[in-house]
Coordinates of N, CA and C and ligand atoms in Angstrom, one line a residue:
P1 N -52.0 -80.7 235.4 CA -52.7 -79.2 235.2 C -54.3 -79.1 236.1
A2 N -54.9 -78.5 236.5 CA -56.2 -78.3 237.1 C -57.4 -78.5 235.7
V3 N -58.2 -79.4 236.1 CA -59.4 -80.0 235.1 C -60.4 -79.0 235.4
T4 N -60.9 -78.1 234.4 CA -62.0 -77.2 234.4 C -63.3 -78.1 233.8
Q5 N -64.5 -78.2 234.7 CA -65.4 -78.8 234.0 C -66.5 -78.0 233.2
V6 N -66.6 -77.8 232.1 CA -67.2 -76.6 231.4 C -68.9 -77.4 231.2
L7 N -69.2 -78.4 230.9 CA -70.5 -79.0 230.7 C -70.7 -80.2 232.0
S8 N -71.9 -80.1 232.6 CA -72.0 -81.1 233.5 C -73.8 -81.5 233.0
V9 N -74.0 -82.6 232.5 CA -75.4 -82.8 232.4 C -75.7 -84.1 233.5
Q10 N -76.9 -83.9 234.1 CA -77.2 -85.2 235.3 C -78.9 -84.9 235.3
D11 N -78.9 -86.2 235.2 CA -80.3 -86.9 235.2 C -81.3 -86.1 233.5
L12 N -80.6 -85.8 232.8 CA -81.1 -85.0 231.8 C -82.3 -86.0 231.2
Q13 N -83.4 -85.4 231.3 CA -84.6 -86.3 230.9 C -85.6 -85.2 229.8
A14 N -85.9 -85.5 228.7 CA -86.5 -84.9 227.6 C -87.5 -85.4 226.8
W15 N -88.5 -84.9 226.2 CA -89.8 -85.1 225.3 C -90.1 -84.7 224.4
Y16 N -90.5 -85.3 223.4 CA -91.0 -84.6 222.0 C -92.3 -84.9 222.1
G17 N -93.0 -83.7 222.4 CA -94.6 -84.2 222.8 C -94.5 -84.7 223.7
E18 N -95.6 -86.0 223.5 CA -95.6 -86.9 224.7 C -94.9 -88.3 224.8
S19 N -93.8 -87.8 224.2 CA -92.9 -89.1 223.7 C -91.8 -88.8 224.6
H20 N -91.5 -89.6 225.6 CA -90.5 -89.3 226.5 C -89.0 -90.1 226.0
I21 N -88.4 -89.1 225.8 CA -86.9 -89.8 224.9 C -85.7 -90.1 225.7
L22 N -85.6 -89.0 226.4 CA -84.4 -89.3 227.5 C -84.7 -89.5 228.6
H23 N -84.1 -90.5 229.1 CA -84.5 -90.8 230.8 C -83.6 -91.0 231.5
G24 N -82.7 -90.1 231.4 CA -81.5 -89.8 232.7 C -80.3 -89.9 232.0
V25 N -80.0 -88.7 231.7 CA -78.6 -88.9 230.7 C -77.6 -88.1 231.7
N26 N -76.2 -88.9 231.9 CA -75.2 -88.3 232.7 C -74.0 -88.3 232.4
F27 N -73.4 -87.2 231.8 CA -71.9 -87.1 231.5 C -71.6 -85.6 231.8
N28 N -70.1 -85.6 231.7 CA -69.4 -84.0 231.5 C -68.5 -84.1 230.5
V29 N -68.2 -83.0 230.7 CA -67.0 -82.5 229.7 C -66.3 -81.3 229.9
N30 N -64.9 -81.6 229.9 CA -63.8 -80.8 230.4 C -63.2 -79.8 229.5
A31 N -63.0 -78.7 229.9 CA -62.4 -77.5 229.0 C -61.5 -78.2 228.0
G32 N -61.6 -77.9 227.0 CA -60.4 -78.5 225.6 C -60.5 -79.9 225.5
E33 N -61.3 -80.5 226.0 CA -61.6 -81.9 225.8 C -62.4 -82.2 224.2
V34 N -62.4 -83.5 223.7 CA -63.2 -83.6 222.8 C -63.8 -85.2 223.3
V35 N -64.9 -84.9 223.3 CA -65.9 -86.0 223.8 C -66.8 -86.5 223.1
T36 N -66.7 -88.0 222.8 CA -67.8 -88.5 221.9 C -69.0 -89.2 222.2
L37 N -70.1 -89.1 221.9 CA -71.3 -89.9 222.3 C -71.6 -90.9 221.4
L38 N -71.2 -92.4 221.8 CA -71.5 -93.3 220.7 C -72.9 -93.8 221.0
G39 N -73.6 -94.3 220.1 CA -74.7 -95.3 220.0 C -75.5 -95.4 218.7
R40 N -76.5 -96.6 218.9 CA -77.0 -96.8 217.9 C -78.0 -96.0 217.4
N41 N -78.6 -96.0 216.3 CA -79.6 -95.0 215.6 C -80.6 -95.1 216.8
G42 N -81.1 -93.7 217.1 CA -82.6 -93.8 217.8 C -81.9 -93.9 219.3
A43 N -81.0 -93.8 219.8 CA -80.6 -94.0 220.8 C -80.8 -92.8 221.8
G44 N -80.6 -91.7 221.2 CA -81.1 -90.4 221.8 C -79.7 -89.4 221.7
K45 N -78.8 -89.5 221.2 CA -77.8 -88.8 221.0 C -77.9 -87.4 220.2
T46 N -78.7 -87.2 219.4 CA -79.1 -86.1 219.0 C -79.9 -85.2 219.6
T47 N -80.9 -85.9 220.3 CA -81.6 -85.3 221.3 C -81.0 -84.8 222.5
T48 N -80.0 -85.5 223.1 CA -79.2 -84.8 224.0 C -78.4 -83.4 223.7
L49 N -77.8 -83.5 222.5 CA -77.2 -82.5 222.1 C -78.6 -80.9 221.5
K50 N -79.6 -81.6 221.3 CA -80.7 -80.5 221.4 C -81.0 -79.9 222.4
S51 N -81.2 -81.0 223.5 CA -81.2 -80.5 224.8 C -80.4 -79.5 225.4
I52 N -79.3 -79.7 225.2 CA -78.2 -78.8 225.6 C -78.2 -77.5 225.0
M53 N -78.9 -77.4 223.6 CA -79.0 -76.3 222.8 C -80.2 -75.6 223.3
G54 N -81.0 -76.4 223.9 CA -82.2 -75.5 224.5 C -83.3 -75.3 223.3
I55 N -83.3 -76.4 222.4 CA -84.2 -76.3 221.4 C -85.3 -77.5 221.4
I56 N -85.2 -78.3 222.3 CA -86.5 -79.2 222.9 C -87.1 -78.8 223.9
G57 N -88.3 -78.8 223.5 CA -89.8 -78.1 224.2 C -89.4 -78.7 225.8
K58 N -89.9 -79.9 226.1 CA -89.7 -80.3 227.3 C -88.5 -81.1 228.1
R59 N -87.5 -80.4 229.0 CA -86.6 -81.2 229.2 C -86.3 -80.8 230.9
T60 N -85.8 -81.6 231.8 CA -85.8 -81.7 233.2 C -84.6 -82.3 233.3
G61 N -84.0 -81.8 234.8 CA -82.9 -82.3 235.0 C -82.1 -81.4 235.2
S62 N -80.7 -81.7 235.3 CA -79.6 -80.1 235.1 C -78.5 -80.4 234.2
I63 N -78.3 -79.3 233.4 CA -77.3 -79.1 232.4 C -76.8 -77.6 232.9
R64 N -75.4 -77.9 233.6 CA -74.5 -76.9 234.0 C -73.4 -76.4 232.7
F65 N -73.4 -75.4 232.4 CA -72.6 -74.8 231.7 C -71.6 -73.3 232.3
D66 N -70.6 -73.4 232.3 CA -69.7 -72.4 232.8 C -70.5 -72.2 234.1
N67 N -70.4 -73.2 235.0 CA -71.4 -73.1 236.5 C -72.6 -72.4 236.5
Q68 N -73.3 -72.5 235.3 CA -74.7 -72.1 235.4 C -75.5 -73.0 235.1
D69 N -76.8 -73.3 235.3 CA -77.6 -74.1 235.0 C -78.7 -73.7 233.9
I70 N -78.3 -74.3 232.8 CA -79.3 -73.7 231.4 C -80.0 -74.7 231.0
I71 N -81.2 -75.2 232.0 CA -82.1 -76.4 231.9 C -83.1 -75.6 231.5
R72 N -83.4 -74.1 232.0 CA -84.6 -73.6 231.4 C -84.2 -72.4 230.5
T73 N -83.0 -72.0 230.1 CA -82.3 -71.3 229.4 C -82.8 -71.2 228.1
S74 N -83.5 -69.8 227.2 CA -83.6 -69.9 226.1 C -82.5 -70.5 225.2
S75 N -82.8 -71.0 223.9 CA -81.6 -71.3 223.2 C -80.9 -70.0 222.7
D76 N -81.5 -68.8 222.2 CA -80.6 -67.7 222.0 C -79.4 -67.2 222.9
R77 N -80.1 -67.2 224.3 CA -79.2 -66.9 225.4 C -78.1 -67.9 225.3
I78 N -78.6 -69.4 225.2 CA -77.3 -70.6 225.1 C -76.5 -70.4 224.3
A79 N -77.1 -69.7 223.1 CA -75.9 -69.2 222.1 C -75.0 -68.6 222.1
R80 N -75.7 -67.3 223.0 CA -74.8 -66.2 223.5 C -73.7 -66.5 224.6
M81 N -74.0 -67.8 225.5 CA -73.3 -68.1 226.3 C -72.2 -69.0 225.5
G82 N -72.0 -69.1 224.1 CA -71.1 -69.8 223.7 C -71.0 -71.3 223.4
I83 N -72.0 -71.6 223.2 CA -72.5 -73.0 222.9 C -72.7 -73.2 221.2
A84 N -72.7 -73.8 220.3 CA -72.9 -73.7 219.4 C -72.9 -75.6 218.5
F85 N -74.4 -75.7 217.7 CA -74.6 -76.8 217.5 C -74.6 -77.0 215.9
C86 N -73.8 -77.8 215.3 CA -73.9 -78.3 214.1 C -74.6 -79.4 213.3
P87 N -75.8 -79.3 213.2 CA -77.1 -80.8 213.0 C -76.2 -81.4 211.7
E88 N -76.6 -82.6 212.2 CA -76.5 -83.6 210.9 C -77.0 -83.2 209.6
E89 N -78.0 -82.7 209.4 CA -78.2 -82.0 208.2 C -77.7 -80.6 208.0
R90 N -76.5 -80.3 208.4 CA -75.6 -79.2 208.4 C -76.0 -77.9 208.3
G91 N -77.5 -77.5 207.9 CA -77.9 -76.3 208.2 C -77.6 -75.4 207.4
I92 N -77.2 -75.5 206.2 CA -76.6 -74.6 205.3 C -77.8 -73.8 204.2
F93 N -77.3 -72.6 204.0 CA -78.4 -72.5 202.8 C -78.1 -72.9 201.7
A94 N -79.0 -73.5 200.8 CA -78.8 -74.0 199.9 C -78.6 -72.7 198.5
S95 N -79.2 -72.0 198.6 CA -79.4 -70.7 197.7 C -78.5 -69.8 197.8
L96 N -77.6 -70.1 199.1 CA -76.9 -68.7 199.3 C -75.2 -69.4 198.7
D97 N -74.4 -68.4 198.4 CA -73.4 -69.2 198.0 C -72.4 -69.3 199.3
V98 N -71.2 -69.5 199.3 CA -70.4 -70.1 200.3 C -70.2 -68.5 201.4
R99 N -69.7 -67.4 200.6 CA -69.2 -66.2 201.0 C -70.7 -65.8 202.1
E100 N -71.8 -65.7 201.1 CA -73.0 -65.3 201.9 C -73.2 -66.3 203.3
N101 N -73.2 -67.5 203.0 CA -73.5 -68.3 204.1 C -72.5 -68.2 205.5
L102 N -71.2 -67.5 205.0 CA -70.4 -67.6 205.9 C -70.7 -66.0 206.7
L103 N -71.3 -65.1 205.9 CA -71.4 -63.8 206.6 C -72.9 -63.6 207.6
L104 N -73.7 -64.8 207.0 CA -74.9 -64.7 207.7 C -74.9 -65.2 209.4
P105 N -74.3 -65.9 209.8 CA -74.4 -66.4 211.4 C -74.2 -65.0 212.2
P106 N -75.1 -65.1 213.0 CA -74.9 -63.6 214.2 C -73.6 -64.2 214.8
I107 N -72.6 -63.1 214.9 CA -71.5 -63.1 215.9 C -72.2 -63.1 217.2
V108 N -72.0 -64.1 218.1 CA -72.9 -64.1 219.6 C -71.8 -63.2 220.3
R109 N -70.5 -63.7 220.3 CA -69.2 -63.1 221.4 C -68.2 -62.8 220.5
P110 N -67.5 -62.1 221.2 CA -66.2 -61.7 220.8 C -65.3 -63.0 220.2
G111 N -64.4 -62.9 219.3 CA -63.6 -64.2 219.1 C -64.1 -65.1 218.3
G112 N -65.0 -64.5 217.2 CA -65.4 -65.4 216.2 C -64.3 -65.5 214.9
L113 N -64.1 -66.6 214.3 CA -63.2 -66.2 213.1 C -63.5 -65.6 212.3
S114 N -62.6 -64.9 211.7 CA -62.2 -63.9 210.7 C -62.7 -65.0 209.3
L115 N -63.0 -64.3 208.0 CA -63.2 -64.8 207.0 C -61.7 -65.5 206.6
D116 N -60.6 -65.0 206.8 CA -59.2 -65.1 206.5 C -58.7 -66.2 207.6
Q117 N -59.3 -66.4 208.7 CA -58.8 -67.4 210.0 C -59.8 -68.3 209.1
I118 N -60.9 -68.4 208.7 CA -61.9 -69.6 208.2 C -61.1 -70.2 206.9
F119 N -60.5 -69.4 206.0 CA -59.8 -69.8 204.6 C -58.6 -70.6 205.3
D120 N -58.0 -70.3 206.6 CA -56.7 -70.7 206.5 C -56.7 -72.2 206.9
L121 N -58.3 -72.6 207.8 CA -58.6 -73.6 208.3 C -59.0 -74.6 207.2
F122 N -59.7 -73.8 206.2 CA -60.5 -74.5 205.2 C -60.3 -74.1 203.7
P123 N -58.8 -74.2 203.2 CA -58.6 -74.0 202.1 C -59.7 -74.0 200.9
N124 N -60.3 -75.2 200.9 CA -61.2 -75.2 199.9 C -62.4 -74.4 199.8
L125 N -62.8 -73.8 200.9 CA -63.9 -73.0 200.8 C -63.5 -71.5 200.2
K126 N -62.0 -71.5 200.2 CA -61.7 -69.8 199.4 C -62.2 -70.2 198.3
E127 N -61.8 -71.4 197.7 CA -61.8 -71.7 196.4 C -63.2 -71.4 195.8
R128 N -64.0 -72.0 196.8 CA -65.6 -72.0 196.4 C -66.5 -70.9 196.7
L129 N -65.5 -69.9 197.3 CA -66.2 -68.7 197.7 C -67.7 -68.0 197.0
N130 N -67.8 -68.3 195.9 CA -69.0 -67.7 195.2 C -69.9 -68.9 194.2
S131 N -69.5 -70.3 195.1 CA -70.5 -71.4 194.6 C -71.4 -71.6 195.6
Q132 N -72.5 -71.7 194.9 CA -74.0 -71.7 195.8 C -73.5 -73.1 196.7
G133 N -74.4 -73.0 197.7 CA -74.5 -74.2 198.9 C -74.8 -75.6 198.2
T134 N -76.0 -75.5 196.9 CA -76.4 -76.6 196.3 C -75.1 -77.3 195.6
K135 N -74.0 -76.4 195.1 CA -73.1 -77.0 194.1 C -71.7 -77.4 194.9
L136 N -71.8 -77.3 196.2 CA -70.7 -78.0 196.9 C -70.8 -79.7 197.3
S137 N -69.7 -80.3 197.5 CA -69.4 -81.6 197.7 C -70.2 -81.5 199.3
G138 N -70.5 -82.9 199.5 CA -70.7 -83.4 200.5 C -69.9 -83.1 201.7
G139 N -68.4 -83.0 201.5 CA -67.4 -82.5 202.3 C -67.5 -80.8 202.7
E140 N -67.5 -80.4 201.5 CA -67.4 -78.8 201.4 C -68.6 -78.5 202.4
Q141 N -69.9 -79.1 202.2 CA -70.9 -78.5 202.9 C -70.6 -78.5 204.2
Q142 N -70.2 -80.0 204.6 CA -69.8 -80.1 206.2 C -68.6 -79.1 206.5
M143 N -67.8 -78.9 205.8 CA -66.5 -77.7 206.1 C -67.4 -76.3 206.4
L144 N -68.2 -76.0 205.4 CA -68.8 -74.8 205.6 C -69.9 -74.7 206.9
A145 N -70.4 -76.1 207.1 CA -71.3 -76.0 208.4 C -70.7 -75.7 209.5
I146 N -69.3 -76.1 209.7 CA -68.4 -76.2 211.0 C -67.7 -74.5 211.0
A147 N -67.3 -74.2 209.4 CA -67.1 -72.8 209.5 C -68.0 -71.9 210.1
R148 N -69.0 -72.0 209.7 CA -70.4 -71.0 210.1 C -70.4 -71.4 211.4
I149 N -70.3 -72.1 212.4 CA -70.4 -72.1 213.8 C -69.2 -71.4 214.3
L150 N -68.0 -71.5 213.6 CA -66.8 -71.0 214.1 C -66.7 -69.1 214.0
R151 N -67.7 -68.8 213.0 CA -67.8 -67.4 212.9 C -68.4 -66.9 214.0
T152 N -68.9 -67.6 214.9 CA -70.2 -67.2 216.0 C -69.2 -66.4 217.2
G153 N -68.5 -66.9 217.1 CA -67.3 -67.0 218.4 C -67.5 -67.7 219.5
A154 N -68.3 -68.9 219.4 CA -68.5 -70.1 220.5 C -67.3 -70.8 220.7
R155 N -67.2 -71.4 221.7 CA -66.0 -71.9 222.2 C -66.3 -73.5 222.4
F156 N -67.5 -73.9 222.5 CA -68.2 -75.2 223.0 C -68.9 -75.6 221.6
L157 N -68.3 -76.5 221.0 CA -68.8 -77.1 219.7 C -69.6 -78.4 219.8
M158 N -70.7 -78.6 219.3 CA -71.4 -80.0 219.4 C -71.6 -80.0 218.1
L159 N -70.9 -81.2 217.2 CA -71.0 -81.7 216.1 C -71.6 -82.7 216.1
D160 N -72.8 -82.9 215.3 CA -73.4 -83.8 215.1 C -73.3 -85.2 213.6
E161 N -72.9 -86.0 214.1 CA -72.3 -87.2 213.0 C -71.7 -86.4 211.7
P162 N -70.5 -85.5 212.1 CA -70.1 -84.7 210.7 C -69.6 -85.3 209.9
T163 N -69.1 -86.9 210.0 CA -68.7 -87.6 208.8 C -69.6 -88.4 207.9
E164 N -71.0 -88.0 208.2 CA -72.0 -89.1 207.7 C -72.0 -88.9 206.4
G165 N -71.6 -89.8 205.3 CA -71.7 -90.0 204.2 C -70.5 -89.6 203.4
L166 N -69.6 -89.3 204.0 CA -68.2 -88.5 203.3 C -67.6 -89.5 203.0
A167 N -66.4 -89.3 202.2 CA -65.3 -90.1 201.6 C -64.4 -90.3 202.9
P168 N -63.6 -91.4 202.8 CA -62.4 -91.5 203.7 C -61.4 -90.3 203.7
V169 N -61.2 -89.8 202.6 CA -60.1 -88.8 202.7 C -60.8 -87.8 203.3
I170 N -62.2 -87.4 203.0 CA -62.7 -86.1 203.5 C -62.8 -86.5 205.1
I171 N -63.1 -87.7 205.3 CA -63.3 -88.1 206.9 C -62.1 -87.7 207.3
Q172 N -60.7 -88.0 207.0 CA -59.7 -87.7 207.5 C -59.4 -86.1 207.8
Q173 N -59.8 -85.4 206.7 CA -59.5 -83.8 207.0 C -60.5 -83.2 207.9
I174 N -61.5 -83.7 208.1 CA -62.7 -83.5 209.2 C -61.6 -83.7 210.4
G175 N -61.1 -85.3 210.5 CA -60.2 -85.2 211.8 C -59.4 -84.3 212.0
H176 N -58.6 -83.9 211.2 CA -57.5 -83.3 211.0 C -58.2 -81.5 212.1
T177 N -59.0 -81.2 211.1 CA -59.6 -79.8 211.7 C -60.2 -80.2 213.0
I178 N -60.6 -80.9 213.5 CA -61.3 -81.3 215.1 C -59.8 -81.3 215.7
A179 N -58.8 -82.0 215.5 CA -57.7 -81.8 216.2 C -56.9 -80.6 216.2
R180 N -57.2 -79.9 215.2 CA -56.6 -78.3 215.1 C -57.5 -77.3 216.1
L181 N -58.7 -77.8 216.1 CA -59.7 -76.8 216.7 C -59.2 -77.0 218.2
K182 N -59.2 -78.6 218.8 CA -58.4 -78.7 219.8 C -57.4 -78.2 220.6
S183 N -56.5 -78.1 219.4 CA -55.3 -77.3 220.0 C -55.4 -76.0 220.0
E184 N -56.4 -75.8 219.5 CA -56.7 -74.0 219.4 C -57.5 -73.7 220.7
G185 N -58.0 -74.8 221.6 CA -58.5 -74.3 222.9 C -60.3 -74.4 222.8
F186 N -60.7 -74.8 221.7 CA -62.1 -75.4 221.6 C -62.5 -77.0 222.4
T187 N -63.5 -76.8 223.0 CA -63.9 -77.8 223.5 C -65.1 -78.4 222.5
I188 N -65.0 -79.7 222.4 CA -66.0 -80.5 221.4 C -66.8 -81.5 221.4
L189 N -68.2 -81.5 221.7 CA -68.7 -82.6 222.2 C -69.3 -83.0 220.8
L190 N -69.0 -84.4 220.3 CA -69.0 -84.8 219.1 C -70.0 -86.0 219.2
V191 N -71.0 -86.4 218.2 CA -71.8 -87.7 218.1 C -71.4 -88.3 217.1
E192 N -71.1 -89.2 216.8 CA -70.8 -90.4 215.8 C -71.7 -91.7 216.1
Q193 N -71.7 -92.1 214.6 CA -71.6 -93.4 214.3 C -70.7 -94.2 213.9
N194 N -69.6 -93.5 213.4 CA -68.3 -93.9 213.1 C -67.4 -94.1 214.3
F195 N -67.3 -95.3 214.6 CA -66.2 -95.5 215.9 C -64.7 -95.3 215.2
R196 N -64.7 -96.0 214.3 CA -63.0 -95.6 213.9 C -62.7 -94.2 213.7
F197 N -63.2 -93.6 213.3 CA -63.0 -91.8 213.3 C -63.3 -91.4 214.5
A198 N -64.2 -91.8 215.3 CA -64.3 -91.3 216.7 C -63.1 -91.5 217.4
S199 N -62.5 -92.6 217.2 CA -61.2 -92.9 218.2 C -59.9 -92.3 217.5
T200 N -60.2 -91.6 216.4 CA -58.8 -90.5 216.0 C -58.8 -89.6 216.8
V201 N -59.9 -89.1 217.3 CA -60.3 -87.5 217.6 C -60.6 -87.5 219.3
A202 N -61.0 -88.4 219.9 CA -61.6 -88.3 221.1 C -60.9 -88.7 222.2
D203 N -61.1 -87.9 223.6 CA -60.2 -88.1 224.8 C -61.2 -89.1 225.2
R204 N -62.4 -88.9 225.4 CA -63.3 -90.1 226.1 C -64.6 -90.2 225.2
Y205 N -65.3 -91.1 225.9 CA -66.5 -91.9 225.2 C -67.7 -91.8 226.1
Y206 N -68.8 -91.5 225.7 CA -69.9 -92.1 226.6 C -70.9 -93.1 225.6
I207 N -71.4 -93.9 226.3 CA -72.4 -95.1 225.3 C -73.7 -94.6 225.5
V208 N -74.3 -94.2 224.5 CA -75.9 -93.4 224.8 C -77.0 -95.1 224.5
E209 N -77.7 -95.3 225.2 CA -78.3 -96.5 225.0 C -80.0 -96.2 225.1
H210 N -80.8 -96.5 224.5 CA -82.4 -96.4 225.0 C -82.6 -94.6 225.8
G211 N -81.9 -94.0 225.6 CA -82.2 -92.8 226.3 C -81.4 -92.5 227.6
K212 N -80.3 -93.1 227.8 CA -79.5 -93.2 228.9 C -77.9 -93.3 228.5
V213 N -77.2 -92.5 229.4 CA -75.8 -93.2 229.1 C -75.4 -94.1 230.3
I214 N -75.1 -95.2 229.4 CA -74.9 -96.6 230.4 C -73.7 -96.8 230.7
D215 N -72.4 -96.0 229.9 CA -71.3 -96.2 230.1 C -70.3 -94.9 229.7
G216 N -69.2 -94.9 230.2 CA -68.1 -93.9 229.7 C -66.8 -94.6 230.3
F217 N -65.9 -94.1 229.0 CA -64.5 -94.4 229.5 C -63.4 -93.5 228.6
A218 N -62.4 -93.6 228.9 CA -61.4 -92.8 228.3 C -60.7 -93.5 227.1
N219 N -60.1 -92.7 226.2 CA -59.4 -93.2 224.9 C -58.6 -93.9 225.4
S220 N -57.7 -94.0 226.6 CA -56.5 -94.7 227.2 C -57.2 -96.2 227.5
E221 N -58.5 -96.1 227.9 CA -59.1 -97.4 228.4 C -59.8 -98.2 227.2
L222 N -59.5 -97.8 226.0 CA -60.4 -98.3 224.9 C -60.4 -99.9 224.7
S223 N -59.0 -100.4 225.3 CA -58.9 -101.7 224.4 C -59.7 -102.6 225.8
A224 N -59.7 -102.0 227.1 CA -60.7 -102.9 227.7 C -61.7 -102.9 227.8
N225 N -62.1 -101.9 226.7 CA -63.7 -101.6 226.7 C -64.2 -102.2 225.4
M226 N -63.4 -103.0 224.5 CA -63.7 -103.0 223.2 C -64.9 -104.1 223.2
D227 N -65.0 -105.2 224.2 CA -66.5 -106.0 224.3 C -67.5 -104.8 224.3
K228 N -67.5 -104.2 225.1 CA -68.7 -103.6 225.1 C -69.4 -102.8 224.0
L229 N -68.3 -102.3 223.5 CA -68.3 -101.6 222.0 C -68.9 -102.6 220.8
H230 N -68.3 -103.8 221.2 CA -69.1 -104.8 220.2 C -70.6 -105.1 220.8
T231 N -71.0 -105.2 221.9 CA -72.3 -105.4 222.5 C -73.1 -104.4 222.0
Y232 N -72.7 -102.9 222.3 CA -73.3 -102.1 222.4 C -73.6 -101.3 220.8
L233 N -72.4 -101.3 220.0 CA -72.7 -100.6 218.9 C -72.1 -101.8 217.9
G234 N -71.9 -103.0 217.9 CA -71.3 -103.8 216.8 C -70.2 -103.3 216.2
V235 N -69.4 -102.8 216.4 CA -67.9 -102.4 215.9 C -67.0 -103.8 216.3
Ligands
ATP301 P1 -79.6 -90.7 214.9 O1 -78.3 -91.2 214.5 O2 -80.6 -91.8 214.7 O3 -80.0 -89.4 215.1 P2 -79.7 -90.6 218.0 O4 -79.0 -91.4 219.0 O5 -79.1 -89.3 217.6 O6 -79.7 -91.6 216.5 P3 -82.1 -89.3 218.4 O7 -82.2 -88.5 217.1 O8 -82.1 -88.5 219.5 O9 -81.2 -90.5 218.5 O10 -83.8 -90.1 218.7 C1 -84.2 -90.6 219.7 C2 -85.4 -91.0 219.5 O11 -86.4 -90.0 219.4 C3 -85.8 -91.8 218.6 O12 -86.8 -93.0 218.9 C4 -86.6 -90.9 217.6 O13 -87.2 -91.7 216.8 C5 -87.0 -90.2 218.2 N1 -87.2 -88.7 217.7 C6 -86.5 -88.1 217.2 N2 -86.8 -86.6 216.7 C7 -88.1 -86.9 216.8 C8 -89.3 -85.8 216.9 N3 -88.6 -84.7 216.3 N4 -90.2 -86.0 217.2 C9 -90.9 -87.1 217.8 N5 -89.7 -88.1 218.2 C10 -88.4 -88.1 217.6

């Protein structure tokens, strides 16, 4: 089958104020893939996702999404093009209950999941419908955070360390969710420190080091790349 490239990032550079953080990030994502950015703390993975979402003040290079260059596009337009970002800190509203959190995100495109579809994907959330954000477990918060971006209608999902701080059984559930979203045609760009988890869901990997992508390989090439993973990630 023909491969459709949905995202292509070329020579991406980004700054926080005067700090030059990304020094030339290059990678691409094809439709329907799960692609994982791996790398140590501070390597620039989150900054890469924020740059794609358009929420970094200064960025240069090229970011093409659906054949349009979005390097100068505003973040709200980028959202309306169908890109969603689920931050590491999850971004749910602690003082709102689950239902309110699910009703709040703006629907940017047709095709956003209904509440019934959300509950089918995350049965726990239905049971917790009237619980406040603060009362949820870490796993429930993460599921709610993913559910919220699915409400918007985005088809390109960027998930920043969705497994951080979660118990193994919950991590497994998140893995099932990602696999299911992939089977339903979503495209997923994942940032992970948890390599073992990433290897259960990813089609391809890129290694980010000091603000650059220094290598990339497919899941099928994993065993040939284990030395590199040891060197760069200590796994
Ligand atoms: P982590 O897992 O720690 O988030 P990461 O690979 O996602 O790692 P980034 O969060 O992209 O790394 O951070 C890259 C660099 O940018 C780090 O040196 C970090 O200190 C710096 N940085 C991150 N956010 C800001 C900010 N708001 N202002 C200034 N520097 C920042």
